[in-house]
Amino acid sequence: MYLKVLVRTHHSHTWVRYFINIHKMGLQPKNVLITGANRGLGLELVKQFLRLPSPPKTLLATCRSPENAKDLNDIAAKHSNVKVMKLDVTKPADIGECTTRLSGYLVKEGLNLLINNAGIANKKQYLGNLEKQSLIEQFDVNIFGPILLSQALLPYIKQAAISSTDTSLNCNRAAIVNMSSILASIAENQNAGLYPYRTSKAALNMLTKNMNLDLKSEGILCFCIHPGWVQTDMGGPNAAVTKDKSIAGILDVMSKMNGETSDIFVDYNGKSLPW
């Protein structure tokens, strides 16, 4: 089955090397939750997790409107391990309901991997057109959502760390991965603009650093990753990186990250990025 997957993808040699590496490194978290899984990078994450030699036992794919997530629902209809769940990360009631529902799936093993992927970038990003409500909305999704969801799901993630026979820090045991951006880097900012997106993602980076320090002793790995400038609704059709290449790289990075890794802000190629 492993070789058939490679043949059907019809991608480059780099793609083939990626899958071989994943196989060798053994990326195989049992229970995974992905936010914003109905399109773009989130949907591609779902697809590529299912292609792993050892797919997750339970893949919880969340989005704001499951009834409109045709592509995601089609995947779930073909894969019994994919569970589509309603979750608007800006609504505490949704987070609470999601957390309660997860008990049926994760009561014993816990949640091995939380990927805070949901994010937005409104058009009002520049001095001259900024509005308070737009600023609040972007911070709500890009930083408040991830921190509150991570907090709510932390008991499940801690349970995964405790239940695992693996005592090292890695994405198979227990991890929180936050989808960040190079645009969050203060050191790399040479073009200005994009005020709410840059600052909310920079705040997400600080959140990740805090969680990494707080949770490392409990066996939980935390890091943030820049997916590249990707051809999605947000990145646009002229972006430099395809979704499949970005997510292939991200899964490769996940397979390698561990407690000995000092860099927790990296891109999809594993390159360390400056804060």
C-alpha positions as CSV (number, residue, x, y, z in Angstrom):
1,M,0.0,0.0,0.0
2,Y,2.9,2.3,0.8
3,L,4.3,2.0,-2.7
4,K,1.0,2.4,-4.4
5,V,0.4,5.7,-2.7
6,L,3.7,7.0,-4.0
7,V,2.9,5.9,-7.6
8,R,-0.6,7.4,-7.5
9,T,0.6,10.8,-6.4
10,H,2.8,11.4,-9.5
11,H,4.9,13.9,-7.7
12,S,8.6,14.7,-7.9
13,H,11.5,12.8,-6.4
14,T,11.4,15.2,-3.5
15,W,7.9,14.0,-2.7
16,V,9.1,10.4,-2.8
17,R,12.0,11.2,-0.5
18,Y,9.5,12.8,1.9
19,F,7.4,9.7,2.3
20,I,10.4,7.5,2.7
21,N,11.6,9.8,5.5
22,I,8.3,9.8,7.2
23,H,8.2,6.0,7.1
24,K,11.7,5.8,8.6
25,M,11.0,8.5,11.3
26,G,7.7,6.9,12.2
27,L,5.3,9.8,12.4
28,Q,2.3,8.1,13.8
29,P,0.3,10.0,16.4
30,K,-2.7,8.0,17.4
31,N,-5.1,10.9,18.0
32,V,-4.9,14.2,16.1
33,L,-7.1,17.3,16.1
34,I,-6.8,19.9,13.3
35,T,-8.7,23.2,13.3
36,G,-9.8,24.9,10.1
37,A,-9.8,21.5,8.3
38,N,-12.4,22.3,5.7
39,R,-10.1,23.9,3.1
40,G,-6.6,25.1,2.3
41,L,-3.8,23.8,4.5
42,G,-6.2,22.2,7.0
43,L,-7.8,20.0,4.4
44,E,-4.4,19.1,2.9
45,L,-3.2,18.1,6.4
46,V,-6.2,15.7,6.6
47,K,-5.4,14.2,3.2
48,Q,-1.7,13.7,3.9
49,F,-2.2,12.3,7.4
50,L,-4.4,9.6,5.9
51,R,-1.6,8.8,3.4
52,L,0.9,8.0,6.2
53,P,2.0,4.4,6.5
54,S,0.3,4.5,10.0
55,P,-2.5,7.0,9.8
56,P,-4.0,8.3,13.0
57,K,-6.5,6.1,14.8
58,T,-8.7,9.1,15.3
59,L,-8.4,12.2,13.1
60,L,-10.6,15.0,14.4
61,A,-11.2,17.5,11.6
62,T,-12.9,20.7,12.9
63,C,-14.4,23.7,11.1
64,R,-17.0,26.4,11.6
65,S,-19.6,25.0,9.3
66,P,-19.4,21.2,8.8
67,E,-22.6,21.2,6.8
68,N,-20.8,23.2,4.0
69,A,-17.6,21.3,4.1
70,K,-18.2,19.0,1.1
71,D,-14.6,18.0,0.4
72,L,-14.0,17.2,4.1
73,N,-17.3,15.3,4.5
74,D,-16.5,13.3,1.3
75,I,-13.2,12.2,2.9
76,A,-14.9,11.3,6.2
77,A,-17.4,9.2,4.3
78,K,-14.5,7.1,3.0
79,H,-12.4,7.0,6.2
80,S,-14.0,5.9,9.4
81,N,-11.1,7.3,11.5
82,V,-12.0,10.9,10.3
83,K,-14.5,12.6,12.5
84,V,-15.8,16.0,11.3
85,M,-16.7,18.3,14.2
86,K,-18.1,21.8,14.5
87,L,-15.7,24.3,16.1
88,D,-15.5,28.0,15.7
89,V,-12.4,28.8,17.7
90,T,-13.7,32.3,18.5
91,K,-16.7,30.9,20.4
92,P,-16.2,29.7,24.0
93,A,-19.4,27.7,23.7
94,D,-18.1,25.8,20.7
95,I,-14.8,25.1,22.4
96,G,-16.6,23.8,25.5
97,E,-18.9,21.6,23.5
98,C,-16.0,20.2,21.4
99,T,-14.0,19.5,24.5
100,T,-16.9,17.5,26.0
101,R,-17.5,15.5,22.8
102,L,-13.9,14.6,22.6
103,S,-14.2,12.5,25.8
104,G,-15.9,9.8,23.8
105,Y,-12.9,9.5,21.6
106,L,-10.0,10.3,23.9
107,V,-10.9,9.2,27.3
108,K,-8.1,6.6,27.6
109,E,-5.3,7.6,25.2
110,G,-5.7,11.4,25.2
111,L,-4.9,13.7,22.4
112,N,-1.4,13.2,20.9
113,L,-1.3,16.1,18.5
114,L,-3.2,19.4,18.4
115,I,-2.6,21.5,15.2
116,N,-3.9,25.1,15.6
117,N,-4.3,25.8,11.9
118,A,-7.3,28.0,11.7
119,G,-6.4,31.6,10.8
120,I,-7.6,34.7,8.9
121,A,-6.1,37.8,7.3
122,N,-8.7,40.4,6.5
123,K,-8.2,43.0,3.7
124,K,-8.0,45.9,6.1
125,Q,-4.4,45.5,7.0
126,Y,-2.7,48.9,6.4
127,L,-2.5,52.3,8.0
128,G,-5.4,54.3,6.6
129,N,-8.0,51.6,6.5
130,L,-7.6,49.9,9.9
131,E,-10.8,49.4,11.9
132,K,-11.2,48.2,15.4
133,Q,-13.6,45.4,14.6
134,S,-11.4,44.0,11.9
135,L,-8.4,44.1,14.3
136,I,-10.4,42.3,17.0
137,E,-11.6,39.7,14.6
138,Q,-8.1,38.7,13.4
139,F,-6.7,38.6,17.0
140,D,-9.7,36.6,18.0
141,V,-9.0,33.9,15.4
142,N,-5.2,34.0,15.2
143,I,-4.3,34.2,18.9
144,F,-7.2,34.0,21.3
145,G,-8.6,30.9,19.6
146,P,-5.4,28.9,19.8
147,I,-4.7,29.8,23.4
148,L,-8.2,29.1,24.7
149,L,-8.5,25.9,22.7
150,S,-5.1,24.7,23.8
151,Q,-6.0,25.4,27.4
152,A,-9.4,23.5,27.1
153,L,-7.8,20.5,25.5
154,L,-4.7,20.4,27.8
155,P,-6.1,17.7,30.0
156,Y,-6.4,15.4,27.0
157,I,-2.9,16.3,25.8
158,K,-1.5,15.7,29.3
159,Q,-3.3,12.3,29.3
160,A,-1.6,11.4,26.0
161,A,1.8,12.3,27.5
162,I,1.2,10.2,30.6
163,S,-0.3,7.2,28.7
164,S,2.5,7.0,26.1
165,T,5.2,4.4,26.5
166,D,7.5,6.9,24.8
167,T,9.2,9.2,27.3
168,S,10.8,11.6,24.8
169,L,9.3,14.8,23.5
170,N,7.8,14.3,20.0
171,C,4.7,14.6,17.9
172,N,3.8,11.0,18.5
173,R,3.6,11.3,22.2
174,A,2.1,14.8,22.9
175,A,2.5,18.1,21.0
176,I,0.8,21.4,20.2
177,V,1.7,22.8,16.8
178,N,0.7,26.4,16.0
179,M,0.5,27.6,12.3
180,S,2.5,30.8,12.3
181,S,4.1,32.9,9.5
182,I,7.4,34.5,8.5
183,L,5.3,37.7,8.6
184,A,5.3,37.4,12.4
185,S,9.1,37.7,12.5
186,I,10.1,41.2,13.8
187,A,13.7,40.7,12.5
188,E,12.6,39.8,9.0
189,N,10.0,42.6,8.6
190,Q,11.4,44.8,5.8
191,N,8.1,45.8,4.1
192,A,5.8,47.0,7.0
193,G,2.0,46.8,6.5
194,L,-0.2,43.9,7.4
195,Y,-0.6,45.2,10.9
196,P,-3.2,42.9,12.4
197,Y,-1.9,39.8,10.7
198,R,1.8,40.3,11.6
199,T,1.1,41.3,15.2
200,S,-1.5,38.5,15.9
201,K,0.9,35.9,14.5
202,A,3.8,37.4,16.5
203,A,1.6,37.1,19.6
204,L,1.0,33.4,18.6
205,N,4.8,32.9,18.5
206,M,5.1,34.3,22.1
207,L,2.2,32.0,23.1
208,T,4.1,29.1,21.7
209,K,7.3,30.0,23.5
210,N,5.4,30.3,26.7
211,M,3.7,26.9,26.3
212,N,7.0,25.3,25.3
213,L,8.5,26.5,28.6
214,D,5.5,25.6,30.7
215,L,4.7,22.1,29.2
216,K,8.1,20.6,28.4
217,S,8.4,19.2,31.9
218,E,5.1,17.4,31.4
219,G,6.2,15.7,28.3
220,I,4.5,18.0,25.8
221,L,6.3,19.4,22.8
222,C,5.2,22.9,21.5
223,F,6.5,24.7,18.4
224,C,5.3,27.0,15.7
225,I,5.8,26.6,11.9
226,H,5.7,28.8,8.9
227,P,4.0,26.9,6.0
228,G,5.5,29.1,3.3
229,W,3.7,31.4,0.9
230,V,1.1,28.9,-0.2
231,Q,-1.4,28.7,-3.0
232,T,-4.5,28.9,-0.8
233,D,-7.5,31.3,-0.6
234,M,-5.3,33.4,1.7
235,G,-2.0,33.1,-0.2
236,G,-3.6,33.6,-3.6
237,P,-2.9,31.8,-6.9
238,N,0.5,33.4,-7.5
239,A,2.0,32.1,-4.2
240,A,5.3,30.2,-4.5
241,V,4.4,27.0,-2.8
242,T,1.7,24.4,-3.5
243,K,-0.4,23.0,-0.7
244,D,0.9,19.5,-1.1
245,K,4.5,20.6,-1.0
246,S,4.0,22.7,2.1
247,I,2.2,20.1,4.1
248,A,4.6,17.4,3.0
249,G,7.3,19.5,4.5
250,I,5.4,20.2,7.6
251,L,4.8,16.5,8.3
252,D,8.5,15.9,7.7
253,V,9.3,18.6,10.3
254,M,6.8,17.1,12.7
255,S,8.6,13.7,12.3
256,K,11.9,15.3,13.3
257,M,11.0,17.8,16.1
258,N,12.0,16.6,19.6
259,G,13.0,17.8,23.0
260,E,16.6,18.3,22.0
261,T,15.5,20.8,19.3
262,S,16.2,24.3,20.5
263,D,14.5,26.1,17.5
264,I,10.7,26.1,17.9
265,F,10.0,28.7,15.2
266,V,10.8,27.0,11.9
267,D,9.5,26.9,8.3
268,Y,8.1,23.9,6.4
269,N,11.6,22.9,5.3
270,G,12.8,22.8,9.0
271,K,14.8,26.0,8.7
272,S,15.1,28.0,11.9
273,L,13.4,31.5,11.7
274,P,14.4,34.6,13.7
275,W,11.8,36.0,16.1
